[in-house]
């Protein structure tokens, strides 16, 4: 926790357009007494009539022209969301509104703060939030002060919805909740407003809502973006969460079917989630059961307009709208899912029932919750001081912990500054913006025993000056371990997302951790470090290593501004003329954590801004996956002007294709990209003239193979093969320009990607080791099949090349080591004549092109794989047959595997029947050994 969080109140939110600005966060007049804002006010009077409401607050029907919930026939538009929030704000002294951020297309993401009229006064609201934030740091808040806060102050509850744009009913219900809190005169309303400050965010994804699309405008699933916060919608939301830290957090979604899910959750639950939060979540579930109405609990005879628990929706991956509020903020973070096949009125009304029941439980238990909230951070401090990790547990009655957290002690993490320093600093900023305290080491420190990321250990390690120290002895201990841990230690093998997101591994930075009690001489980091270290001579230069994703971003930005940049291909350092330095350049370098070092005259190979064509032909989705990730990373972040290239452009050899210097082919579902024989010849000729083809994952590598650009073939995956978004060590051919600036051993992310046999006609830039250095984290089965295979291949043709990635290096824009490799491919130096390869198709490549194409079972994601005992396969097959006829089965040892093709690359929570299938298997008492979707 930062030493002081009061600084959040320097910038007030603004009311919606057309409403007078309110200093919501800035207290202009301090309270005269020392008592809390809540306790200083007289008790609220209330009515025993549950239907009593203020006539001055407009109802949804008055403003929108139709009711919300019962009687509703269509969903609300974005404009109507904003209109209604503004109308209620103007009419109610219980409500103030603001805009937490804007979307990619510039739409505001509005929110409302609602409570009793005393709480929402600027000074009182500021004090409430300050007091709650102080509960998060027991070092500066005594137990006595915490107890007084729990007694006198309201708790903070968030109601959010519509993070997936097509899942709209939660937003409409949130407006209904707002109306009831703003207008209601009943004692039930008063209890909620007196005991709670409720933050209502109707839509987290307005662009997706307009398009009825799950993803945002860049094709990102915003409910996977929470820890990395790459998207502006996520980033603004997290900053508002830091201002108003929640004790209860609702994230309202929709799913397939006509049922409703609310917690208790499915396993797995991440081990660092506090027990208090899990207890609150489960008890809120009981309140939701009591208030749900409709058909009650689902069973064999009741299958629609009913609720279920303990299924499908876990709390493991740190990218969700329940795990991050829970782990990072200590809240009872909950996903609510309503079946989208129900009528609009039923969807909205059920969402309202759960929101209202949750608020009722939180109001009734607010003192206990605030007491427990303080305990969460107190316990985290004690655990961090002792170096203790929380144990793995399961919540589903039928499950047992299969993989316990190992008996290790972790008191400190150290980010070493020897390489990828700019990405190290970006990670420091990511941690600091979640209130983690990070220190820069001022004097070398000896660590007697250390664990080195990648499964190794070391003794008497000297941590150098300039390293970054992250002590676990701080309130954010749970969050630190959740995002920094070398392995997440899944307790039970059920996944509908990834099994590893270790930030140091994603960035490929050198990291150690230790259980030793070390206290280096270090200073708290208060801002990002970078920029020039001194002044260069006018005829000199400023240099920096191009060894990180952050440095790559600086390089492309400079090139886009016309700054001449040269690169030493031996050291991977780049230089810019000293005369091109400006305050703007320095601020940019500092913001990215890139140090500019004065040097001599700039020498090296000139870098040119690539003219990138982005393939959007046959098999490519332009609204999700790596196409959107390319638009975000290369387009928005790196500032490249991406030009669309279609299948017809290549087949017809149009200027839209031939005028490009780079063609990037994202992942997709076609093995050929729709290219004709003439189109494939055009592609080979274009590369031969000195251009670069960059192919990602399935379609990117297969389209190249079909065109005769590579001798790699795909290796058949074993029946029990499961690599579920895991990190693996790779060996790096540092002589390849694609690997320039990377270490000899690195880590890359694998999400059930194609397995490539090594090339015999090019350079295998990244390969998985064959010996004892092979290492994987997360959940993997049969991973030995990867040994000796290629992860990145550089295939020359004429004066150009095809750079092929078996994995998606742009994955969610948080795989920084992969982003750096892509940058290297885009900046590939011109081939020397002696290094050129004839543009014709040789025998090895022709043979690869003629090989059978591996079936694409997972689309841009993964197939659904269910493991059961071999003896249970007959009845499993029978149940699966009720849902699909496309399932494939196989057996190995005493297990059977049912693989359901997922050609659209849908995740379980958006799949039309996957979650219902899993529930059907459990209802039939089929023991599930693992479920991967």
mmCIF file of N, CA, C and O in Angstrom, residues 286-316:
data_model
loop_
_atom_site.group_PDB
_atom_site.id
_atom_site.type_symbol
_atom_site.label_atom_id
_atom_site.label_comp_id
_atom_site.label_asym_id
_atom_site.label_seq_id
_atom_site.Cartn_x
_atom_site.Cartn_y
_atom_site.Cartn_z
ATOM 1 N N UNK A 286 -26.543 -17.082 -0.337
ATOM 2 C CA UNK A 286 -27.753 -17.479 0.380
ATOM 3 C C UNK A 286 -28.796 -16.371 0.319
ATOM 4 O O UNK A 286 -30.002 -16.645 0.174
ATOM 5 N N UNK A 287 -28.358 -15.118 0.442
ATOM 6 C CA UNK A 287 -29.308 -14.005 0.337
ATOM 7 C C UNK A 287 -29.917 -13.945 -1.059
ATOM 8 O O UNK A 287 -31.121 -13.667 -1.220
ATOM 9 N N UNK A 288 -29.109 -14.208 -2.083
ATOM 10 C CA UNK A 288 -29.631 -14.210 -3.452
ATOM 11 C C UNK A 288 -30.633 -15.336 -3.673
ATOM 12 O O UNK A 288 -31.619 -15.162 -4.400
ATOM 13 N N UNK A 289 -30.382 -16.473 -3.062
ATOM 14 C CA UNK A 289 -31.358 -17.571 -3.159
ATOM 15 C C UNK A 289 -32.703 -17.142 -2.589
ATOM 16 O O UNK A 289 -33.762 -17.403 -3.168
ATOM 17 N N UNK A 290 -32.646 -16.484 -1.440
ATOM 18 C CA UNK A 290 -33.885 -16.071 -0.783
ATOM 19 C C UNK A 290 -34.627 -15.010 -1.581
ATOM 20 O O UNK A 290 -35.868 -14.965 -1.567
ATOM 21 N N UNK A 291 -33.898 -14.154 -2.287
ATOM 22 C CA UNK A 291 -34.541 -13.064 -3.000
ATOM 23 C C UNK A 291 -34.742 -13.288 -4.481
ATOM 24 O O UNK A 291 -35.252 -12.401 -5.175
ATOM 25 N N UNK A 292 -34.363 -14.459 -4.995
ATOM 26 C CA UNK A 292 -34.370 -14.656 -6.447
ATOM 27 C C UNK A 292 -35.773 -14.709 -7.031
ATOM 28 O O UNK A 292 -36.055 -14.119 -8.078
ATOM 29 N N UNK A 293 -36.692 -15.440 -6.385
ATOM 30 C CA UNK A 293 -38.029 -15.578 -6.940
ATOM 31 C C UNK A 293 -38.044 -16.476 -8.162
ATOM 32 O O UNK A 293 -37.289 -17.440 -8.268
ATOM 33 N N UNK A 294 -38.910 -16.165 -9.107
ATOM 34 C CA UNK A 294 -39.079 -16.949 -10.331
ATOM 35 C C UNK A 294 -39.225 -18.423 -9.979
ATOM 36 O O UNK A 294 -40.049 -18.760 -9.109
ATOM 37 N N UNK A 295 -38.438 -19.319 -10.576
ATOM 38 C CA UNK A 295 -38.607 -20.756 -10.356
ATOM 39 C C UNK A 295 -37.651 -21.321 -9.320
ATOM 40 O O UNK A 295 -37.521 -22.541 -9.203
ATOM 41 N N UNK A 296 -36.936 -20.468 -8.613
ATOM 42 C CA UNK A 296 -36.054 -20.944 -7.561
ATOM 43 C C UNK A 296 -34.863 -21.697 -8.092
ATOM 44 O O UNK A 296 -34.307 -21.367 -9.150
ATOM 45 N N UNK A 297 -34.456 -22.739 -7.383
ATOM 46 C CA UNK A 297 -33.260 -23.494 -7.737
ATOM 47 C C UNK A 297 -33.538 -24.432 -8.915
ATOM 48 O O UNK A 297 -34.599 -25.050 -9.004
ATOM 49 N N UNK A 298 -32.554 -24.550 -9.802
ATOM 50 C CA UNK A 298 -32.660 -25.497 -10.915
ATOM 51 C C UNK A 298 -32.499 -26.917 -10.391
ATOM 52 O O UNK A 298 -31.715 -27.180 -9.469
ATOM 53 N N UNK A 299 -33.232 -27.850 -10.988
ATOM 54 C CA UNK A 299 -33.063 -29.269 -10.682
ATOM 55 C C UNK A 299 -33.459 -30.061 -11.912
ATOM 56 O O UNK A 299 -33.582 -29.497 -13.004
ATOM 57 N N UNK A 300 -33.695 -31.344 -11.746
ATOM 58 C CA UNK A 300 -33.989 -32.192 -12.903
ATOM 59 C C UNK A 300 -35.292 -31.805 -13.578
ATOM 60 O O UNK A 300 -35.471 -32.023 -14.779
ATOM 61 N N UNK A 301 -36.213 -31.235 -12.826
ATOM 62 C CA UNK A 301 -37.516 -30.885 -13.399
ATOM 63 C C UNK A 301 -37.651 -29.392 -13.674
ATOM 64 O O UNK A 301 -38.448 -28.985 -14.512
ATOM 65 N N UNK A 302 -36.903 -28.578 -12.969
ATOM 66 C CA UNK A 302 -36.937 -27.122 -13.171
ATOM 67 C C UNK A 302 -35.660 -26.720 -13.897
ATOM 68 O O UNK A 302 -34.566 -26.791 -13.331
ATOM 69 N N UNK A 303 -35.786 -26.306 -15.130
ATOM 70 C CA UNK A 303 -34.590 -26.068 -15.945
ATOM 71 C C UNK A 303 -34.527 -24.678 -16.550
ATOM 72 O O UNK A 303 -33.543 -24.344 -17.209
ATOM 73 N N UNK A 304 -35.556 -23.852 -16.359
ATOM 74 C CA UNK A 304 -35.526 -22.497 -16.900
ATOM 75 C C UNK A 304 -35.972 -21.503 -15.832
ATOM 76 O O UNK A 304 -36.709 -21.846 -14.909
ATOM 77 N N UNK A 305 -35.503 -20.284 -15.988
ATOM 78 C CA UNK A 305 -35.785 -19.189 -15.047
ATOM 79 C C UNK A 305 -35.543 -19.638 -13.609
ATOM 80 O O UNK A 305 -36.329 -19.395 -12.692
ATOM 81 N N UNK A 306 -34.403 -20.298 -13.425
ATOM 82 C CA UNK A 306 -33.991 -20.823 -12.128
ATOM 83 C C UNK A 306 -32.511 -20.519 -11.952
ATOM 84 O O UNK A 306 -31.833 -20.097 -12.885
ATOM 85 N N UNK A 307 -32.006 -20.746 -10.766
ATOM 86 C CA UNK A 307 -30.601 -20.434 -10.492
ATOM 87 C C UNK A 307 -29.817 -21.698 -10.167
ATOM 88 O O UNK A 307 -30.373 -22.718 -9.753
ATOM 89 N N UNK A 308 -28.499 -21.618 -10.358
ATOM 90 C CA UNK A 308 -27.598 -22.688 -9.942
ATOM 91 C C UNK A 308 -26.336 -22.067 -9.380
ATOM 92 O O UNK A 308 -26.038 -20.891 -9.610
ATOM 93 N N UNK A 309 -25.585 -22.841 -8.628
ATOM 94 C CA UNK A 309 -24.320 -22.395 -8.015
ATOM 95 C C UNK A 309 -23.279 -23.492 -8.195
ATOM 96 O O UNK A 309 -23.552 -24.542 -8.763
ATOM 97 N N UNK A 310 -22.069 -23.226 -7.689
ATOM 98 C CA UNK A 310 -20.986 -24.212 -7.649
ATOM 99 C C UNK A 310 -20.667 -24.785 -9.019
ATOM 100 O O UNK A 310 -20.307 -25.954 -9.139
ATOM 101 N N UNK A 311 -20.775 -24.004 -10.066
ATOM 102 C CA UNK A 311 -20.533 -24.570 -11.387
ATOM 103 C C UNK A 311 -20.041 -23.500 -12.353
ATOM 104 O O UNK A 311 -20.444 -22.339 -12.254
ATOM 105 N N UNK A 312 -19.171 -23.914 -13.266
ATOM 106 C CA UNK A 312 -18.701 -23.153 -14.423
ATOM 107 C C UNK A 312 -17.786 -21.989 -14.049
ATOM 108 O O UNK A 312 -16.679 -21.872 -14.573
ATOM 109 N N UNK A 313 -18.236 -21.120 -13.155
ATOM 110 C CA UNK A 313 -17.551 -19.837 -12.966
ATOM 111 C C UNK A 313 -16.623 -19.900 -11.758
ATOM 112 O O UNK A 313 -17.061 -19.887 -10.610
ATOM 113 N N UNK A 314 -15.324 -19.956 -12.052
ATOM 114 C CA UNK A 314 -14.300 -20.094 -11.016
ATOM 115 C C UNK A 314 -13.786 -18.732 -10.593
ATOM 116 O O UNK A 314 -14.261 -17.693 -11.070
ATOM 117 N N UNK A 315 -12.793 -18.726 -9.705
ATOM 118 C CA UNK A 315 -12.149 -17.484 -9.265
ATOM 119 C C UNK A 315 -10.641 -17.700 -9.227
ATOM 120 O O UNK A 315 -10.009 -17.622 -8.179
ATOM 121 N N UNK A 316 -10.081 -17.965 -10.390
ATOM 122 C CA UNK A 316 -8.674 -18.340 -10.434
ATOM 123 C C UNK A 316 -7.818 -17.333 -11.189
ATOM 124 O O UNK A 316 -6.879 -16.761 -10.640
#
